[in-house]
PDB file of C-alpha atoms in Angstrom:
ATOM      1  CA  UNK A 140     194.728-226.367 -61.259  1.00  0.00           C
ATOM      2  CA  UNK A 141     192.029-228.333 -64.353  1.00  0.00           C
ATOM      3  CA  UNK A 142     189.182-229.334 -62.824  1.00  0.00           C
ATOM      4  CA  UNK A 143     186.596-232.194 -65.367  1.00  0.00           C
ATOM      5  CA  UNK A 144     183.612-233.798 -64.488  1.00  0.00           C
ATOM      6  CA  UNK A 145     182.762-237.313 -67.008  1.00  0.00           C
ATOM      7  CA  UNK A 146     186.413-235.104 -69.061  1.00  0.00           C
ATOM      8  CA  UNK A 147     184.674-232.229 -69.679  1.00  0.00           C
ATOM      9  CA  UNK A 148     186.566-228.731 -68.336  1.00  0.00           C
ATOM     10  CA  UNK A 149     184.547-227.429 -65.598  1.00  0.00           C
ATOM     11  CA  UNK A 150     185.812-222.811 -65.603  1.00  0.00           C
ATOM     12  CA  UNK A 151     185.881-223.018 -61.183  1.00  0.00           C
ATOM     13  CA  UNK A 152     187.169-220.197 -58.806  1.00  0.00           C
ATOM     14  CA  UNK A 153     188.838-221.268 -56.008  1.00  0.00           C
ATOM     15  CA  UNK A 154     188.250-220.033 -52.828  1.00  0.00           C
ATOM     16  CA  UNK A 155     190.347-220.934 -50.334  1.00  0.00           C
ATOM     17  CA  UNK A 156     190.364-224.679 -51.379  1.00  0.00           C
ATOM     18  CA  UNK A 157     194.356-225.583 -50.202  1.00  0.00           C
ATOM     19  CA  UNK A 158     194.689-229.071 -50.994  1.00  0.00           C
ATOM     20  CA  UNK A 159     192.838-232.004 -53.656  1.00  0.00           C
ATOM     21  CA  UNK A 160     190.644-233.020 -50.643  1.00  0.00           C
ATOM     22  CA  UNK A 161     188.628-229.180 -49.701  1.00  0.00           C
ATOM     23  CA  UNK A 162     188.201-229.102 -53.587  1.00  0.00           C
ATOM     24  CA  UNK A 163     186.638-232.929 -53.719  1.00  0.00           C
ATOM     25  CA  UNK A 164     185.229-231.897 -50.724  1.00  0.00           C
ATOM     26  CA  UNK A 165     183.497-228.676 -52.219  1.00  0.00           C
ATOM     27  CA  UNK A 166     182.220-230.122 -55.183  1.00  0.00           C
ATOM     28  CA  UNK A 167     180.539-232.670 -53.237  1.00  0.00           C
ATOM     29  CA  UNK A 168     178.947-230.355 -51.715  1.00  0.00           C
ATOM     30  CA  UNK A 169     177.313-229.223 -55.226  1.00  0.00           C
ATOM     31  CA  UNK A 170     176.992-233.310 -56.046  1.00  0.00           C
ATOM     32  CA  UNK A 171     174.614-233.623 -53.617  1.00  0.00           C
ATOM     33  CA  UNK A 172     172.354-230.198 -54.318  1.00  0.00           C
ATOM     34  CA  UNK A 173     171.874-231.257 -58.337  1.00  0.00           C
ATOM     35  CA  UNK A 174     171.065-234.690 -57.220  1.00  0.00           C
ATOM     36  CA  UNK A 175     175.249-236.768 -58.062  1.00  0.00           C
ATOM     37  CA  UNK A 176     176.928-238.762 -57.076  1.00  0.00           C
ATOM     38  CA  UNK A 177     181.281-239.592 -57.689  1.00  0.00           C
ATOM     39  CA  UNK A 178     181.721-243.023 -58.940  1.00  0.00           C
ATOM     40  CA  UNK A 179     185.803-241.849 -59.516  1.00  0.00           C
ATOM     41  CA  UNK A 180     188.268-239.471 -58.974  1.00  0.00           C
ATOM     42  CA  UNK A 181     191.556-239.482 -60.706  1.00  0.00           C
ATOM     43  CA  UNK A 182     193.876-236.961 -59.102  1.00  0.00           C
ATOM     44  CA  UNK A 183     196.947-235.563 -62.729  1.00  0.00           C
ATOM     45  CA  UNK A 184     196.169-239.030 -64.855  1.00  0.00           C
ATOM     46  CA  UNK A 185     196.051-241.389 -61.892  1.00  0.00           C
ATOM     47  CA  UNK A 186     193.038-243.017 -60.586  1.00  0.00           C
ATOM     48  CA  UNK A 187     191.908-243.258 -57.037  1.00  0.00           C
ATOM     49  CA  UNK A 188     191.683-246.690 -55.025  1.00  0.00           C
ATOM     50  CA  UNK A 189     189.135-246.209 -52.204  1.00  0.00           C
ATOM     51  CA  UNK A 190     193.185-246.564 -50.415  1.00  0.00           C
ATOM     52  CA  UNK A 191     194.628-244.140 -51.685  1.00  0.00           C
ATOM     53  CA  UNK A 192     191.733-241.369 -51.260  1.00  0.00           C
ATOM     54  CA  UNK A 193     192.877-240.158 -47.995  1.00  0.00           C
ATOM     55  CA  UNK A 194     196.619-239.528 -49.281  1.00  0.00           C
ATOM     56  CA  UNK A 195     195.559-238.291 -52.431  1.00  0.00           C
ATOM     57  CA  UNK A 196     193.136-235.909 -50.431  1.00  0.00           C
ATOM     58  CA  UNK A 197     196.250-234.350 -48.230  1.00  0.00           C
ATOM     59  CA  UNK A 198     197.470-233.131 -51.500  1.00  0.00           C
ATOM     60  CA  UNK A 199     198.649-229.474 -52.211  1.00  0.00           C
ATOM     61  CA  UNK A 200     196.682-227.939 -55.575  1.00  0.00           C
ATOM     62  CA  UNK A 201     199.136-226.857 -57.880  1.00  0.00           C
ATOM     63  CA  UNK A 202     198.824-224.807 -60.709  1.00  0.00           C
ATOM     64  CA  UNK A 203     199.921-228.044 -62.595  1.00  0.00           C
ATOM     65  CA  UNK A 204     197.178-230.082 -59.985  1.00  0.00           C
ATOM     66  CA  UNK A 205     194.300-232.122 -62.699  1.00  0.00           C
ATOM     67  CA  UNK A 206     191.329-233.432 -61.102  1.00  0.00           C
ATOM     68  CA  UNK A 207     189.109-236.015 -63.315  1.00  0.00           C
ATOM     69  CA  UNK A 208     185.664-236.608 -61.283  1.00  0.00           C
ATOM     70  CA  UNK A 209     183.483-239.569 -62.749  1.00  0.00           C
ATOM     71  CA  UNK A 210     179.844-238.212 -61.573  1.00  0.00           C
ATOM     72  CA  UNK A 211     176.216-240.461 -61.547  1.00  0.00           C
ATOM     73  CA  UNK A 212     173.126-238.808 -61.217  1.00  0.00           C
ATOM     74  CA  UNK A 213     169.356-239.035 -60.344  1.00  0.00           C
ATOM     75  CA  UNK A 214     168.164-238.657 -63.954  1.00  0.00           C
ATOM     76  CA  UNK A 215     170.584-240.804 -65.895  1.00  0.00           C
ATOM     77  CA  UNK A 216     170.385-243.765 -64.041  1.00  0.00           C
ATOM     78  CA  UNK A 217     166.570-243.481 -64.713  1.00  0.00           C
ATOM     79  CA  UNK A 218     167.407-243.315 -68.275  1.00  0.00           C
ATOM     80  CA  UNK A 219     169.846-245.704 -68.380  1.00  0.00           C
ATOM     81  CA  UNK A 220     167.254-247.823 -66.906  1.00  0.00           C
ATOM     82  CA  UNK A 221     164.734-247.029 -68.889  1.00  0.00           C
ATOM     83  CA  UNK A 222     167.365-247.336 -72.169  1.00  0.00           C
ATOM     84  CA  UNK A 223     168.291-251.434 -70.560  1.00  0.00           C
ATOM     85  CA  UNK A 224     164.192-252.480 -70.451  1.00  0.00           C
ATOM     86  CA  UNK A 225     164.505-251.569 -74.283  1.00  0.00           C
ATOM     87  CA  UNK A 226     167.592-253.296 -74.416  1.00  0.00           C
ATOM     88  CA  UNK A 227     165.431-256.170 -72.672  1.00  0.00           C
ATOM     89  CA  UNK A 228     162.897-256.646 -74.644  1.00  0.00           C
ATOM     90  CA  UNK A 229     164.462-256.224 -77.865  1.00  0.00           C
ATOM     91  CA  UNK A 230     166.627-259.344 -76.919  1.00  0.00           C
ATOM     92  CA  UNK A 231     163.759-261.670 -75.559  1.00  0.00           C
ATOM     93  CA  UNK A 232     163.150-262.426 -78.580  1.00  0.00           C
ATOM     94  CA  UNK A 233     166.178-262.986 -79.604  1.00  0.00           C
ATOM     95  CA  UNK A 234     166.210-265.277 -76.687  1.00  0.00           C
ATOM     96  CA  UNK A 235     163.399-267.747 -77.398  1.00  0.00           C
ATOM     97  CA  UNK A 236     164.875-267.964 -81.165  1.00  0.00           C
ATOM     98  CA  UNK A 237     167.892-269.257 -79.851  1.00  0.00           C
ATOM     99  CA  UNK A 238     166.494-272.734 -79.208  1.00  0.00           C
ATOM    100  CA  UNK A 239     165.142-272.977 -82.450  1.00  0.00           C
ATOM    101  CA  UNK A 240     168.423-272.171 -83.844  1.00  0.00           C
ATOM    102  CA  UNK A 241     170.830-274.426 -81.756  1.00  0.00           C
ATOM    103  CA  UNK A 242     168.433-277.311 -83.454  1.00  0.00           C
ATOM    104  CA  UNK A 243     169.421-276.239 -86.593  1.00  0.00           C
ATOM    105  CA  UNK A 244     172.630-275.641 -86.380  1.00  0.00           C
ATOM    106  CA  UNK A 245     172.975-272.013 -86.252  1.00  0.00           C
ATOM    107  CA  UNK A 246     175.316-271.482 -83.362  1.00  0.00           C
ATOM    108  CA  UNK A 247     177.059-268.032 -84.477  1.00  0.00           C
ATOM    109  CA  UNK A 248     173.600-266.436 -84.523  1.00  0.00           C
ATOM    110  CA  UNK A 249     172.688-268.341 -80.536  1.00  0.00           C
ATOM    111  CA  UNK A 250     176.201-267.629 -79.899  1.00  0.00           C
ATOM    112  CA  UNK A 251     175.983-263.809 -81.437  1.00  0.00           C
ATOM    113  CA  UNK A 252     171.914-263.673 -79.717  1.00  0.00           C
ATOM    114  CA  UNK A 253     174.732-264.695 -76.219  1.00  0.00           C
ATOM    115  CA  UNK A 254     177.063-261.569 -76.321  1.00  0.00           C
ATOM    116  CA  UNK A 255     173.554-259.318 -76.364  1.00  0.00           C
ATOM    117  CA  UNK A 256     172.268-260.892 -73.924  1.00  0.00           C
ATOM    118  CA  UNK A 257     175.793-260.644 -71.760  1.00  0.00           C
ATOM    119  CA  UNK A 258     176.342-256.488 -72.630  1.00  0.00           C
ATOM    120  CA  UNK A 259     172.675-256.168 -71.570  1.00  0.00           C
ATOM    121  CA  UNK A 260     173.596-258.233 -68.858  1.00  0.00           C
ATOM    122  CA  UNK A 261     176.733-256.115 -67.242  1.00  0.00           C
ATOM    123  CA  UNK A 262     174.638-252.273 -68.176  1.00  0.00           C
ATOM    124  CA  UNK A 263     171.764-253.470 -65.664  1.00  0.00           C
ATOM    125  CA  UNK A 264     174.580-254.669 -63.356  1.00  0.00           C
ATOM    126  CA  UNK A 265     176.364-251.552 -63.692  1.00  0.00           C
ATOM    127  CA  UNK A 266     173.014-249.450 -63.217  1.00  0.00           C
ATOM    128  CA  UNK A 267     171.766-251.155 -60.385  1.00  0.00           C
ATOM    129  CA  UNK A 268     174.946-250.732 -58.691  1.00  0.00           C
ATOM    130  CA  UNK A 269     175.551-246.678 -59.126  1.00  0.00           C
ATOM    131  CA  UNK A 270     171.476-246.750 -58.177  1.00  0.00           C
ATOM    132  CA  UNK A 271     172.683-248.310 -55.235  1.00  0.00           C
ATOM    133  CA  UNK A 272     174.174-244.333 -54.451  1.00  0.00           C
ATOM    134  CA  UNK A 273     170.496-242.979 -54.114  1.00  0.00           C
ATOM    135  CA  UNK A 274     168.707-245.936 -52.480  1.00  0.00           C
ATOM    136  CA  UNK A 275     165.472-243.259 -51.841  1.00  0.00           C
ATOM    137  CA  UNK A 276     165.712-243.121 -55.369  1.00  0.00           C
ATOM    138  CA  UNK A 277     165.796-246.810 -56.056  1.00  0.00           C
ATOM    139  CA  UNK A 278     165.635-249.158 -52.848  1.00  0.00           C
ATOM    140  CA  UNK A 279     161.442-249.779 -53.579  1.00  0.00           C
ATOM    141  CA  UNK A 280     161.676-250.995 -57.109  1.00  0.00           C
ATOM    142  CA  UNK A 281     159.373-254.121 -57.118  1.00  0.00           C
ATOM    143  CA  UNK A 282     158.996-256.587 -60.157  1.00  0.00           C
ATOM    144  CA  UNK A 283     156.544-258.311 -59.850  1.00  0.00           C
ATOM    145  CA  UNK A 284     155.577-257.686 -56.339  1.00  0.00           C
ATOM    146  CA  UNK A 285     159.374-258.558 -55.090  1.00  0.00           C
ATOM    147  CA  UNK A 286     161.528-256.105 -54.317  1.00  0.00           C
ATOM    148  CA  UNK A 287     164.921-256.213 -56.910  1.00  0.00           C
ATOM    149  CA  UNK A 288     166.961-256.922 -54.703  1.00  0.00           C
ATOM    150  CA  UNK A 289     165.275-260.422 -53.817  1.00  0.00           C
ATOM    151  CA  UNK A 290     164.469-260.479 -57.526  1.00  0.00           C
ATOM    152  CA  UNK A 291     167.919-260.637 -58.807  1.00  0.00           C
ATOM    153  CA  UNK A 292     168.708-263.725 -56.353  1.00  0.00           C
ATOM    154  CA  UNK A 293     166.642-265.740 -57.032  1.00  0.00           C
ATOM    155  CA  UNK A 294     167.192-265.010 -60.836  1.00  0.00           C
ATOM    156  CA  UNK A 295     171.189-265.178 -60.068  1.00  0.00           C
ATOM    157  CA  UNK A 296     171.596-269.034 -59.387  1.00  0.00           C
ATOM    158  CA  UNK A 297     169.481-269.479 -62.859  1.00  0.00           C
ATOM    159  CA  UNK A 298     172.175-266.813 -64.420  1.00  0.00           C
ATOM    160  CA  UNK A 299     174.976-269.913 -62.921  1.00  0.00           C
ATOM    161  CA  UNK A 300     172.851-272.263 -64.565  1.00  0.00           C
ATOM    162  CA  UNK A 301     173.690-271.083 -68.073  1.00  0.00           C
ATOM    163  CA  UNK A 302     177.515-270.069 -68.059  1.00  0.00           C
ATOM    164  CA  UNK A 303     177.357-273.678 -66.887  1.00  0.00           C
ATOM    165  CA  UNK A 304     175.714-274.893 -69.440  1.00  0.00           C
ATOM    166  CA  UNK A 305     177.629-272.184 -72.241  1.00  0.00           C
ATOM    167  CA  UNK A 306     181.321-273.662 -70.597  1.00  0.00           C
ATOM    168  CA  UNK A 307     179.705-276.996 -71.171  1.00  0.00           C
ATOM    169  CA  UNK A 308     178.414-277.094 -74.536  1.00  0.00           C
ATOM    170  CA  UNK A 309     174.828-278.360 -73.060  1.00  0.00           C
ATOM    171  CA  UNK A 310     172.829-276.814 -76.242  1.00  0.00           C
ATOM    172  CA  UNK A 311     169.314-278.059 -74.762  1.00  0.00           C
ATOM    173  CA  UNK A 312     170.077-276.878 -71.633  1.00  0.00           C
ATOM    174  CA  UNK A 313     171.105-273.266 -72.539  1.00  0.00           C
ATOM    175  CA  UNK A 314     168.056-273.557 -75.251  1.00  0.00           C
ATOM    176  CA  UNK A 315     165.816-274.466 -72.009  1.00  0.00           C
ATOM    177  CA  UNK A 316     167.174-271.495 -69.709  1.00  0.00           C
ATOM    178  CA  UNK A 317     166.828-268.926 -72.530  1.00  0.00           C
ATOM    179  CA  UNK A 318     163.368-269.619 -73.403  1.00  0.00           C
ATOM    180  CA  UNK A 319     161.509-270.786 -69.969  1.00  0.00           C
ATOM    181  CA  UNK A 320     163.753-268.890 -67.293  1.00  0.00           C
ATOM    182  CA  UNK A 321     165.679-266.123 -68.108  1.00  0.00           C
ATOM    183  CA  UNK A 322     162.523-264.762 -71.326  1.00  0.00           C
ATOM    184  CA  UNK A 323     160.046-264.386 -68.483  1.00  0.00           C
ATOM    185  CA  UNK A 324     162.091-262.472 -66.069  1.00  0.00           C
ATOM    186  CA  UNK A 325     163.777-260.106 -68.057  1.00  0.00           C
ATOM    187  CA  UNK A 326     159.941-259.180 -69.976  1.00  0.00           C
ATOM    188  CA  UNK A 327     159.419-259.029 -66.077  1.00  0.00           C
ATOM    189  CA  UNK A 328     162.378-257.148 -65.753  1.00  0.00           C
ATOM    190  CA  UNK A 329     161.753-254.764 -68.648  1.00  0.00           C
ATOM    191  CA  UNK A 330     158.029-253.675 -67.811  1.00  0.00           C
ATOM    192  CA  UNK A 331     159.302-252.330 -64.361  1.00  0.00           C
ATOM    193  CA  UNK A 332     161.999-250.693 -65.472  1.00  0.00           C
ATOM    194  CA  UNK A 333     160.383-248.290 -68.443  1.00  0.00           C
ATOM    195  CA  UNK A 334     158.460-247.217 -65.457  1.00  0.00           C
ATOM    196  CA  UNK A 335     161.250-246.228 -63.849  1.00  0.00           C
TER     197      UNK A 335
END
């Protein structure tokens, strides 16, 4: 059997494990000890969905069995939040320039800033999802005195309006949302994330 964590092969010695599930159970105990959580499992190059998990666990171990697990650590999530904070601070000045860029016909520059914003927010959302695996550490995060989940719930309609403005090509609304709604919220969020 070959066992990989985040695509790195580990040298492990089996004790009495006979099935994929027994190996995963043993590994999960190690994860908990090291403040890590499993976010994806592949057996013999096949990604295992939650519906397929039980069946995959029952598979007998063979010499050619290959298990690859993807894990995240509490420390890694903290570092991702801090990196996201830095990225948000960098994007804020770009967002504040978008109304001027659009008014000056610099649509390509404005579009590039929007692409960067999308990438930063996608990374942030992924990290928030992972943080949910460690509620004892991340549940208490507050942005300007508001819990993170409530802050994001209030932010979502603004992001929806922003997406609608992009689809309709409403450059005035795009500029206003970037400057007066999205930028201030990202500033507050970035301040919180850098302290995690």
